[in-house]
mmCIF file with all atom_site columns, C-alpha atoms in Angstrom:
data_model
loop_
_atom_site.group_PDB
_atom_site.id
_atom_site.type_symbol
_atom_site.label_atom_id
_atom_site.label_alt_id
_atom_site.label_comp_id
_atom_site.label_asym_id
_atom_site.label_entity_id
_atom_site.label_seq_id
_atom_site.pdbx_PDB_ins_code
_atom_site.Cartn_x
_atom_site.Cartn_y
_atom_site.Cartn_z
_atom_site.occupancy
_atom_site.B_iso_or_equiv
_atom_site.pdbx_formal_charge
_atom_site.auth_seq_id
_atom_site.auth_comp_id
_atom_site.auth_asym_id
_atom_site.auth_atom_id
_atom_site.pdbx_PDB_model_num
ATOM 1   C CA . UNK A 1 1   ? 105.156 50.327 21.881 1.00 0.00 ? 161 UNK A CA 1
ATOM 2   C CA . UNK A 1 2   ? 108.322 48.847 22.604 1.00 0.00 ? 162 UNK A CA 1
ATOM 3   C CA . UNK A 1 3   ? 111.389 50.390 25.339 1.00 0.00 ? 163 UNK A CA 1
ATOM 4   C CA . UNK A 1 4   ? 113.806 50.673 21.992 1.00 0.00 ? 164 UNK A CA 1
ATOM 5   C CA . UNK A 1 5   ? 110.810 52.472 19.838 1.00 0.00 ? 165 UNK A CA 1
ATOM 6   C CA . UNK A 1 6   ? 110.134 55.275 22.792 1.00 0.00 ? 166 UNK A CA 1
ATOM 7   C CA . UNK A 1 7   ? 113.642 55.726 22.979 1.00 0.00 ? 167 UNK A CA 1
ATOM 8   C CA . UNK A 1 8   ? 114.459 56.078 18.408 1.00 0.00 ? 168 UNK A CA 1
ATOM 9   C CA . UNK A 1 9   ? 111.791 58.169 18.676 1.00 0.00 ? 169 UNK A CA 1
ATOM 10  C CA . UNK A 1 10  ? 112.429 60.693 21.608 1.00 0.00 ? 170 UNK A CA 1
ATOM 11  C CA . UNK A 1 11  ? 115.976 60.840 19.867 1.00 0.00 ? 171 UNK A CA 1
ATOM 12  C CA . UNK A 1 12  ? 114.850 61.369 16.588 1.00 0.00 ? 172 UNK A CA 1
ATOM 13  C CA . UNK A 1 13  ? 113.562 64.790 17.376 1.00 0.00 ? 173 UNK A CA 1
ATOM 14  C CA . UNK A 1 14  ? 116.848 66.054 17.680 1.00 0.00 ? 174 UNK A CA 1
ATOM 15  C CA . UNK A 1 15  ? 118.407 67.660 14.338 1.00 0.00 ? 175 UNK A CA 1
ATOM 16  C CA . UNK A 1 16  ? 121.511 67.432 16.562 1.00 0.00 ? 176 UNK A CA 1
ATOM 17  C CA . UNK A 1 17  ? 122.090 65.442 19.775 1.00 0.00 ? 177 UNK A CA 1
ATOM 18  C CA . UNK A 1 18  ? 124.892 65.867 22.132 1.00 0.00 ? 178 UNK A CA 1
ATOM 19  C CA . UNK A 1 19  ? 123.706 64.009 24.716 1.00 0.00 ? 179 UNK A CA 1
ATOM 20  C CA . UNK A 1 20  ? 125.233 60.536 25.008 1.00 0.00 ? 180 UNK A CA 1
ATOM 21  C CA . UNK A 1 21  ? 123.487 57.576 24.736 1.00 0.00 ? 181 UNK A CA 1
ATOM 22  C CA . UNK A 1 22  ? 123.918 56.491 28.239 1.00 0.00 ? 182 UNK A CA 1
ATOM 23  C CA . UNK A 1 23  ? 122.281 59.779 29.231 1.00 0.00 ? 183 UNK A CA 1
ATOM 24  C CA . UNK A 1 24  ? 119.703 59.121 26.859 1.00 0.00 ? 184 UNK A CA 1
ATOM 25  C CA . UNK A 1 25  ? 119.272 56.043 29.144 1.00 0.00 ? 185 UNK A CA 1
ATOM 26  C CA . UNK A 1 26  ? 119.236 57.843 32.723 1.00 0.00 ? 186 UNK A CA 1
ATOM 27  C CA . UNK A 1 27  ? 116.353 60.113 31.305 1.00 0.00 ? 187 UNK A CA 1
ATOM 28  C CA . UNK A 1 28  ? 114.115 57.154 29.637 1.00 0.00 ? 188 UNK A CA 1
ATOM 29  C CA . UNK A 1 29  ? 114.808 55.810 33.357 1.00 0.00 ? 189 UNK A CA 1
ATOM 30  C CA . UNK A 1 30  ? 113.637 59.008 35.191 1.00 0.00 ? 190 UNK A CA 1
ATOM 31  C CA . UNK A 1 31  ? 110.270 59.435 32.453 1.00 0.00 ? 191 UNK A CA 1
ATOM 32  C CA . UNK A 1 32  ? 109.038 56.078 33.619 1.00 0.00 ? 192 UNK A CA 1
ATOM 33  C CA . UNK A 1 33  ? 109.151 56.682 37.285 1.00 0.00 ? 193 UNK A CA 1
ATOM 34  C CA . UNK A 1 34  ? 107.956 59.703 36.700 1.00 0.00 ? 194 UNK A CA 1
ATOM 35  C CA . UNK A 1 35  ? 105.074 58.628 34.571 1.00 0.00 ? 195 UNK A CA 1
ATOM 36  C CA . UNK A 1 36  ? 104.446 55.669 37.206 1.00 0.00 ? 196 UNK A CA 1
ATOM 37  C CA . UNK A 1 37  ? 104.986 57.796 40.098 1.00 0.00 ? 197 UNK A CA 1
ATOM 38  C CA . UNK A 1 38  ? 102.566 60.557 38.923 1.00 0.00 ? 198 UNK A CA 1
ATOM 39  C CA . UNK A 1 39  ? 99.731  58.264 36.827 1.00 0.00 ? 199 UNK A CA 1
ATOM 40  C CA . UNK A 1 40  ? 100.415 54.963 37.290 1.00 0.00 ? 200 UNK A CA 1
ATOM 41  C CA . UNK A 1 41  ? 99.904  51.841 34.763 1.00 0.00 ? 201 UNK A CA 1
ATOM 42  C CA . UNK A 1 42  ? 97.856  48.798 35.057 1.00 0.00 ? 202 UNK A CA 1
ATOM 43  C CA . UNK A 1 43  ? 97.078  45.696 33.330 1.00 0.00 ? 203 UNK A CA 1
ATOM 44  C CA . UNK A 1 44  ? 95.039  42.664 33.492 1.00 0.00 ? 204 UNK A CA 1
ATOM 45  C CA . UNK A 1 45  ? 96.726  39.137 34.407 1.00 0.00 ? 205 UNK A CA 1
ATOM 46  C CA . UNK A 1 46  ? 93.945  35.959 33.227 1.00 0.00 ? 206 UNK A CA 1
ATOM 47  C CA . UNK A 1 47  ? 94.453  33.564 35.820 1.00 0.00 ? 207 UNK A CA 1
ATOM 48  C CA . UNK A 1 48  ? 93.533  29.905 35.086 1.00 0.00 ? 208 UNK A CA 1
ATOM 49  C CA . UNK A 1 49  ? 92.658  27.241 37.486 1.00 0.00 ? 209 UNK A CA 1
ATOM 50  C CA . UNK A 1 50  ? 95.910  25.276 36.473 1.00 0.00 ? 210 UNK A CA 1
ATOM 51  C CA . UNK A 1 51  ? 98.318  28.631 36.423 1.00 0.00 ? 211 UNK A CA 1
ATOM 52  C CA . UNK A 1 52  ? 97.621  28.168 40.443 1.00 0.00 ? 212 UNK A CA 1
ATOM 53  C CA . UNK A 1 53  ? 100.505 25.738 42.171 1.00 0.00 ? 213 UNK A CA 1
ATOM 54  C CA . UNK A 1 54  ? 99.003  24.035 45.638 1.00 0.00 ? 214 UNK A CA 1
ATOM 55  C CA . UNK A 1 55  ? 97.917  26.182 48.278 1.00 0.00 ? 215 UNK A CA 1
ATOM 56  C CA . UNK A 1 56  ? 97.040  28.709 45.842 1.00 0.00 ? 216 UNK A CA 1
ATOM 57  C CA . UNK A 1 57  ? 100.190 30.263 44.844 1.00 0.00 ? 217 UNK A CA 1
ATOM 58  C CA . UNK A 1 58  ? 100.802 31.779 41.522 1.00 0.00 ? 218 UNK A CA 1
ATOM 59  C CA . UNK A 1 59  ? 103.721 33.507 40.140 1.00 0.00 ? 219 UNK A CA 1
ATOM 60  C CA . UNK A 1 60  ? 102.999 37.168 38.993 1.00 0.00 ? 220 UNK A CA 1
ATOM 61  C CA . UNK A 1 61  ? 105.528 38.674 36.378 1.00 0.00 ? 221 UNK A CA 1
ATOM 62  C CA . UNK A 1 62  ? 108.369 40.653 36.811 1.00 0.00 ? 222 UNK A CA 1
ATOM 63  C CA . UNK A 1 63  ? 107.391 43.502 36.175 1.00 0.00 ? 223 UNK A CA 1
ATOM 64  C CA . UNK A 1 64  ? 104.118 43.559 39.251 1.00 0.00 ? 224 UNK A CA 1
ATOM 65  C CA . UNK A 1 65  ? 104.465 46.717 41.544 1.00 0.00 ? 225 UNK A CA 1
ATOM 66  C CA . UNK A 1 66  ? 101.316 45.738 43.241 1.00 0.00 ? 226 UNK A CA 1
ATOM 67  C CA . UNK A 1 67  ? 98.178  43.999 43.275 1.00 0.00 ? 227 UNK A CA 1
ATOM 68  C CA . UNK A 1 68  ? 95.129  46.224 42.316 1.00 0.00 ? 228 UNK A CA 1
ATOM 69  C CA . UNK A 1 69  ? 92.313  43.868 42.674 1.00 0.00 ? 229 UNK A CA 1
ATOM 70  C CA . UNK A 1 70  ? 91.123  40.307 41.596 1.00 0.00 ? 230 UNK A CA 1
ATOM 71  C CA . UNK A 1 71  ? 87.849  39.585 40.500 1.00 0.00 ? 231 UNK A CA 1
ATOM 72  C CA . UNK A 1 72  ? 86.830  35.780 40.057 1.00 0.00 ? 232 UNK A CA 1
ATOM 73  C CA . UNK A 1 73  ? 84.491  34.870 36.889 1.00 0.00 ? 233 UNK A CA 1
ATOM 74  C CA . UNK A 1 74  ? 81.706  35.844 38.602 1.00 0.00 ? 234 UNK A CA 1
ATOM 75  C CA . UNK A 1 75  ? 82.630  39.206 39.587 1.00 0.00 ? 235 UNK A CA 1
ATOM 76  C CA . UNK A 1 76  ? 82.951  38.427 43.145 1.00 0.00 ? 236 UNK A CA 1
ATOM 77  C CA . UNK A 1 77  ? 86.235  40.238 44.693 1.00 0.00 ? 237 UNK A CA 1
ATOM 78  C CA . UNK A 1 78  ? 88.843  37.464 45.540 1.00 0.00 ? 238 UNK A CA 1
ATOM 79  C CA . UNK A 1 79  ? 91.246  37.925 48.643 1.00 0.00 ? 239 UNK A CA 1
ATOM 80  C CA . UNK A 1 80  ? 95.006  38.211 47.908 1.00 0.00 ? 240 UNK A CA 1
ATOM 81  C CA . UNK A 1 81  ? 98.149  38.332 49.465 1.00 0.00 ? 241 UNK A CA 1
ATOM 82  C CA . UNK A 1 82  ? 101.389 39.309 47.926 1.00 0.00 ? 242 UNK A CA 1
ATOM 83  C CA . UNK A 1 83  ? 105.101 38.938 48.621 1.00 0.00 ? 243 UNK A CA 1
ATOM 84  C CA . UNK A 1 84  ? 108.770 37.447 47.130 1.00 0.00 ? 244 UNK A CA 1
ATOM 85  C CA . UNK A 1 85  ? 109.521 34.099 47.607 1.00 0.00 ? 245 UNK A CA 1
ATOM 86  C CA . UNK A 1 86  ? 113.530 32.890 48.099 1.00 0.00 ? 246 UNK A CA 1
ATOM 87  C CA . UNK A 1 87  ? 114.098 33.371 44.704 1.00 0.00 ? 247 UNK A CA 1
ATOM 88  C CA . UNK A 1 88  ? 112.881 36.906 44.037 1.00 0.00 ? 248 UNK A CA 1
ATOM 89  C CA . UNK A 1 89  ? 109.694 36.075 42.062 1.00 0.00 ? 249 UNK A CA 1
ATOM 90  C CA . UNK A 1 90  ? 106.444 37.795 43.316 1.00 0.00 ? 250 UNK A CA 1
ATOM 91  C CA . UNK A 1 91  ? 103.886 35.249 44.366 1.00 0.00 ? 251 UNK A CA 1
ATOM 92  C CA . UNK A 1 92  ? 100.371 35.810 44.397 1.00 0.00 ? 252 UNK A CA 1
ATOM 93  C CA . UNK A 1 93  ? 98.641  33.829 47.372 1.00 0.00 ? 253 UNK A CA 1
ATOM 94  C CA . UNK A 1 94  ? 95.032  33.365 46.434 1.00 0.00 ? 254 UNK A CA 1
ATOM 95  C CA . UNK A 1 95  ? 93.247  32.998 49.765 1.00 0.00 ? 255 UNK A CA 1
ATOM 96  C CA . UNK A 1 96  ? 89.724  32.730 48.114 1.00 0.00 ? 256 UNK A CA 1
ATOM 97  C CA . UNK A 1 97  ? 89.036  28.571 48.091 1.00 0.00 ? 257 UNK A CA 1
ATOM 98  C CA . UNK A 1 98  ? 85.514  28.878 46.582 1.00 0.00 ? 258 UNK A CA 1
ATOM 99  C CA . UNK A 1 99  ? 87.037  31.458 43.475 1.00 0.00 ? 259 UNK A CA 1
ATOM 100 C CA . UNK A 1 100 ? 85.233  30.416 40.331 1.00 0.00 ? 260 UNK A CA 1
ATOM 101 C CA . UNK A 1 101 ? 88.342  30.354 37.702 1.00 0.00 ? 261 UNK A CA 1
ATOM 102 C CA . UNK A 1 102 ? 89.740  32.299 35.512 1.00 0.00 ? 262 UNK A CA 1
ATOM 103 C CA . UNK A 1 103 ? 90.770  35.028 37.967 1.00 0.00 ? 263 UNK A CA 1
ATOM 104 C CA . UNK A 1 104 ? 90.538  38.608 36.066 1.00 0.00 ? 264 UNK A CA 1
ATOM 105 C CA . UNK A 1 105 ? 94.065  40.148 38.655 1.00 0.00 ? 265 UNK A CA 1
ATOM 106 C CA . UNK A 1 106 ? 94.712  43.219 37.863 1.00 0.00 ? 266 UNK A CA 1
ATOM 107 C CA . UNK A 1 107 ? 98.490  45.411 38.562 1.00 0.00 ? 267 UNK A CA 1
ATOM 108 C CA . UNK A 1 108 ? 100.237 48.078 38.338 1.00 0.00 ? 268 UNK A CA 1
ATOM 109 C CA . UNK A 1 109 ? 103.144 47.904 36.913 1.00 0.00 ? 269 UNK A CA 1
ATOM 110 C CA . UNK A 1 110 ? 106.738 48.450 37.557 1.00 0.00 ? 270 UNK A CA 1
ATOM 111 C CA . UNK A 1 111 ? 107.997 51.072 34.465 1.00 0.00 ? 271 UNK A CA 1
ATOM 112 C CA . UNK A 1 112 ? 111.210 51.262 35.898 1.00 0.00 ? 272 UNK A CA 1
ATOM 113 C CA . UNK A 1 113 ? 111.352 47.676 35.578 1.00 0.00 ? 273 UNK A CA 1
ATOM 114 C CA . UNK A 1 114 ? 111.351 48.183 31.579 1.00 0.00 ? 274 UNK A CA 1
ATOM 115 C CA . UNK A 1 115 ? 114.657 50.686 31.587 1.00 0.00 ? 275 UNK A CA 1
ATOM 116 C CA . UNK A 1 116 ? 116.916 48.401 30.340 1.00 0.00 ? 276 UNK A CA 1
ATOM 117 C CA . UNK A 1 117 ? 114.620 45.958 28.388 1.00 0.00 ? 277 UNK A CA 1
ATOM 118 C CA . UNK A 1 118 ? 114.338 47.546 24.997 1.00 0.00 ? 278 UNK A CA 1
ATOM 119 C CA . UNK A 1 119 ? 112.318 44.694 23.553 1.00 0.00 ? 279 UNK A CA 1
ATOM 120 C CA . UNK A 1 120 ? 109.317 44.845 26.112 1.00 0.00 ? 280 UNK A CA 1
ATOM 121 C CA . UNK A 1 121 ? 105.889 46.974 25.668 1.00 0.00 ? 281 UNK A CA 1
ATOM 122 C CA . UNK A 1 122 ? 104.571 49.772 27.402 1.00 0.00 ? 282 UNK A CA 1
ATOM 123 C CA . UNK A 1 123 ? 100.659 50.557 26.446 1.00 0.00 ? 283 UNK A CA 1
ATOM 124 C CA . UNK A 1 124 ? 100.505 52.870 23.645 1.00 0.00 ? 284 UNK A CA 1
ATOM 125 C CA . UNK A 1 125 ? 98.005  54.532 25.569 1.00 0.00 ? 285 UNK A CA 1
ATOM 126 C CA . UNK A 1 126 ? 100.712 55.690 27.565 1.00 0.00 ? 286 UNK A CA 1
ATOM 127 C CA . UNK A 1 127 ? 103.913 55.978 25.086 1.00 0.00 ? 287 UNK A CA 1
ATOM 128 C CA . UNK A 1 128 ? 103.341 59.317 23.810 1.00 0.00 ? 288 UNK A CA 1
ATOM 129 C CA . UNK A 1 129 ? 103.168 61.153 26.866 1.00 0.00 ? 289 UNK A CA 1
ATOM 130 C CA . UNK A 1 130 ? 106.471 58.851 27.741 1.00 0.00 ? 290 UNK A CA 1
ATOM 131 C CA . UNK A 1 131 ? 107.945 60.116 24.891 1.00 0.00 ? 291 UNK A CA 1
ATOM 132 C CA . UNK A 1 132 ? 107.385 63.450 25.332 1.00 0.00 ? 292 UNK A CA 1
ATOM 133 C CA . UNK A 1 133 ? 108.701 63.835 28.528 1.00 0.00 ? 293 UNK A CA 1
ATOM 134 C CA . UNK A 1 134 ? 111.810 61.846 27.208 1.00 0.00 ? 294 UNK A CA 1
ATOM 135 C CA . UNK A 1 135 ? 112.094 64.419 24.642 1.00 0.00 ? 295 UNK A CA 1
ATOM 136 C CA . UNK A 1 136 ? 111.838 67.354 27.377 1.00 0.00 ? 296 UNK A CA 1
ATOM 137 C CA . UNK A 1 137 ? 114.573 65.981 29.689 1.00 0.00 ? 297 UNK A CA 1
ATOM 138 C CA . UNK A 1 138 ? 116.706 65.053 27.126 1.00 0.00 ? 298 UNK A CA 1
ATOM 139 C CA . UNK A 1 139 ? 116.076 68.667 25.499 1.00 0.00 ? 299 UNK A CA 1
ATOM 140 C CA . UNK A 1 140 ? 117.328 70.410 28.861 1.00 0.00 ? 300 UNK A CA 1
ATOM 141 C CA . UNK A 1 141 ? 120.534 68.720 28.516 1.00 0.00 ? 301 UNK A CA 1
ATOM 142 C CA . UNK A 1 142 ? 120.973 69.338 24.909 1.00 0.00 ? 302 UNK A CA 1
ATOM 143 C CA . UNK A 1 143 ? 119.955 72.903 25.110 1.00 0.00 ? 303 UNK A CA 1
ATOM 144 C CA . UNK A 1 144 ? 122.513 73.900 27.796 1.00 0.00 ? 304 UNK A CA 1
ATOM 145 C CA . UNK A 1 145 ? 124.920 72.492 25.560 1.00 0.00 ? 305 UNK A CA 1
ATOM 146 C CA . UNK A 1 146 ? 124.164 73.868 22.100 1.00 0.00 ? 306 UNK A CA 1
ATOM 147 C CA . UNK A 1 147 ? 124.021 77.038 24.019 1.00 0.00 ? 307 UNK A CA 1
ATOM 148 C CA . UNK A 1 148 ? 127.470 76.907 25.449 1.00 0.00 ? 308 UNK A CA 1
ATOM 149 C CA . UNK A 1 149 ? 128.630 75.992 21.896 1.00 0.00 ? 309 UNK A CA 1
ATOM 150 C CA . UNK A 1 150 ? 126.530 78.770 20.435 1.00 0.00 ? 310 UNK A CA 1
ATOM 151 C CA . UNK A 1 151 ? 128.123 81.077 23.136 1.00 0.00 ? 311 UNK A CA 1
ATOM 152 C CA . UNK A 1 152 ? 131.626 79.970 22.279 1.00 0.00 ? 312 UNK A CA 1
ATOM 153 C CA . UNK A 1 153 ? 131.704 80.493 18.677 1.00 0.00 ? 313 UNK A CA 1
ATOM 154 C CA . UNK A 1 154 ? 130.107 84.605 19.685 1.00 0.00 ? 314 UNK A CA 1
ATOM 155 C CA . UNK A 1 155 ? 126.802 83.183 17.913 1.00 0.00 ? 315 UNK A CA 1
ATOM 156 C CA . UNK A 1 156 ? 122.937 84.233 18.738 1.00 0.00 ? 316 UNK A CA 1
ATOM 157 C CA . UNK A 1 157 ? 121.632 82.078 21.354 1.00 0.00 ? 317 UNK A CA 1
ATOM 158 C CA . UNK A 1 158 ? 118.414 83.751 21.499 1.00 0.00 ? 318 UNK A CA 1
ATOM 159 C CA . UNK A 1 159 ? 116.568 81.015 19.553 1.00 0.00 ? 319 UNK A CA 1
ATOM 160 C CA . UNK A 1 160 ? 117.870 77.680 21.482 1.00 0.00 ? 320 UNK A CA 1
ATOM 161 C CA . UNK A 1 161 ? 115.107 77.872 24.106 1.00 0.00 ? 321 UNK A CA 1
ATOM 162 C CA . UNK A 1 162 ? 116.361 78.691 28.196 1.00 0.00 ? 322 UNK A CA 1
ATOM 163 C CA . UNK A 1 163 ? 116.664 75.650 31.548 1.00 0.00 ? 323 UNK A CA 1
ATOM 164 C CA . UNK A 1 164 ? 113.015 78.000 32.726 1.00 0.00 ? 324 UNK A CA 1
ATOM 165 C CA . UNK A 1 165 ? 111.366 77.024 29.403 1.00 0.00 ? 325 UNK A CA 1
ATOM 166 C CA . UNK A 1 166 ? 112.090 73.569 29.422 1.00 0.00 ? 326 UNK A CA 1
ATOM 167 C CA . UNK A 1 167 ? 111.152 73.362 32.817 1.00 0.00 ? 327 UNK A CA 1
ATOM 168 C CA . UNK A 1 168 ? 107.591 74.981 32.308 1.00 0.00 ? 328 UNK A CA 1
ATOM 169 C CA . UNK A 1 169 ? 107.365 72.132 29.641 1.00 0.00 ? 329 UNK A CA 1
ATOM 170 C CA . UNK A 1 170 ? 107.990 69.695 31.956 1.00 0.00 ? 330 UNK A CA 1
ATOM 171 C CA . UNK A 1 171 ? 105.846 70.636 34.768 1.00 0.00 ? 331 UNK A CA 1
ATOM 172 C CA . UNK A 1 172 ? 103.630 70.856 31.899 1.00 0.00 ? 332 UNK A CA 1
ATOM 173 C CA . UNK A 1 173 ? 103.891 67.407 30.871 1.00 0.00 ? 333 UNK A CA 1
ATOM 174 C CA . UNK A 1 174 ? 103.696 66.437 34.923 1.00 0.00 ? 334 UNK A CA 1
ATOM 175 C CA . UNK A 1 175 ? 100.464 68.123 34.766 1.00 0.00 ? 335 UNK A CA 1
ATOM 176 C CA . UNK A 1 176 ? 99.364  65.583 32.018 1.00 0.00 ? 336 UNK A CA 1
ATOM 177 C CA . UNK A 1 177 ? 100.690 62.780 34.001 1.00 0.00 ? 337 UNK A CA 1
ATOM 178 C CA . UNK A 1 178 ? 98.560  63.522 36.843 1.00 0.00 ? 338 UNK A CA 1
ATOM 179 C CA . UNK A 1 179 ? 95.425  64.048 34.536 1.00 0.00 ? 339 UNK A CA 1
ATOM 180 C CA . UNK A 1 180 ? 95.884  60.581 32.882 1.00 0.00 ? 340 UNK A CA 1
ATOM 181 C CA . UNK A 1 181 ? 95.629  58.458 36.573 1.00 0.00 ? 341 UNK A CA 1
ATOM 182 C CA . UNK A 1 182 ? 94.977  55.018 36.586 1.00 0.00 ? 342 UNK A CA 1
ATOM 183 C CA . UNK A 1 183 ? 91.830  54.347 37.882 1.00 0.00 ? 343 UNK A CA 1
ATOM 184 C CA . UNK A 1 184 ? 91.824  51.645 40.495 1.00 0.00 ? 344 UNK A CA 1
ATOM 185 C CA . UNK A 1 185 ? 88.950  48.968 40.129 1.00 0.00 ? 345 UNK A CA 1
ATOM 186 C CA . UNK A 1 186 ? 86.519  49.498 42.573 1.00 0.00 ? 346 UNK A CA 1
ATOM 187 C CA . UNK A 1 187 ? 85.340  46.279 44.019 1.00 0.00 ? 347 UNK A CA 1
ATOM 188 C CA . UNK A 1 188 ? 82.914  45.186 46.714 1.00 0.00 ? 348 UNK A CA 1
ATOM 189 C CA . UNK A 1 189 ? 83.154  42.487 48.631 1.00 0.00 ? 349 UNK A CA 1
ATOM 190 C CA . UNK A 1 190 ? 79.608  40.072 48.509 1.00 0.00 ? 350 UNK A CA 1
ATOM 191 C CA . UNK A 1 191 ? 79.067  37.253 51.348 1.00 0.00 ? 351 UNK A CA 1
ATOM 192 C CA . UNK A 1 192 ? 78.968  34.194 49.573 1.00 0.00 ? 352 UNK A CA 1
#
């Protein structure tokens, strides 16, 4: 589901929103680190014998946190080494000479790094629990202030629900991060 998508749709749950939209964009911010902080989100890079440059250096993309594992076509673990070059692109330095190609490398992924990309994908597997915390934080916000206006205008604020309640939901939703961890790729490493 794309950035832009998570974001319509946390919004959308609001019959009215008084939270502006670059608060809107603080929370999606603080749901993906949470939701990468707490689970975590991998995915699978093919890597072809020609992808590699010499000395067996291939550019990861953007939005790489950190290498998980890499598996050659035969299932044999393949040794990696990853940092930035000059330019700010993470390289992937494939130290395994005798790797039968394509290269299954798998990451975890940077959701910060989709903030302020409303075109890119996050898994669907994941976009509904994003969305949901979205919803929460942005809630909090809204809350507090439809209750000061409620408050204002002498009105009964008994139904807009209290900071404590939304923050049950959240730890709530926490909970459900934690439950839904990425499982790391076990891998064993075979003498060739």
């Amino acid at each position: 589901m794309r950035i832009a998508d998570i974001t319509k749709n946390a919004v959308d749950r609001f019959p009215v929103l008084l939270t502006k939209p670059e608060e809107v964009q603080a929370f999606l911010m603080q749901a993906l680190t949470a939701y990468q902080d707490l689970a975590g989100c991998t995915r699978k890079q093919r890597v072809l014998a020609g992808d590699v440059q010499d000395g067996g250096l291939y550019v990861m993309p953007e939005s790489c946190l950190a290498l998980s594992s890499a598996v050659d076509a035969l299932g044999d673990f393949v040794i990696c080494d990853m940092s930035d070059d000059d330019e700010g692109n993470i390289i992937l330095y494939i130290n395994e000479p005798k790797a039968v190609y394509p290269l299954a490398v798998e990451y975890f992924v940077n959701l910060a790094y989709y903030a302020d990309k409303p075109d890119l994908h996050v898994p669907n597997r994941i976009a509904g629990m994003i969305i949901n915390y979205l919803e929460c934080l942005i809630a909090m916000d809204n809350d507090d202030r439809v209750a000061r206006v409620e408050s204002a205008g002498k009105m009964d604020t008994s139904r807009t629900p209290t900071r404590l309640d939304r923050m049950a939901q959240k730890t709530a939703l926490e909970e459900q991060f934690k439950a839904n961890r990425e499982i790391i790729s076990l891998v064993s490493v075979h003498p060739r």
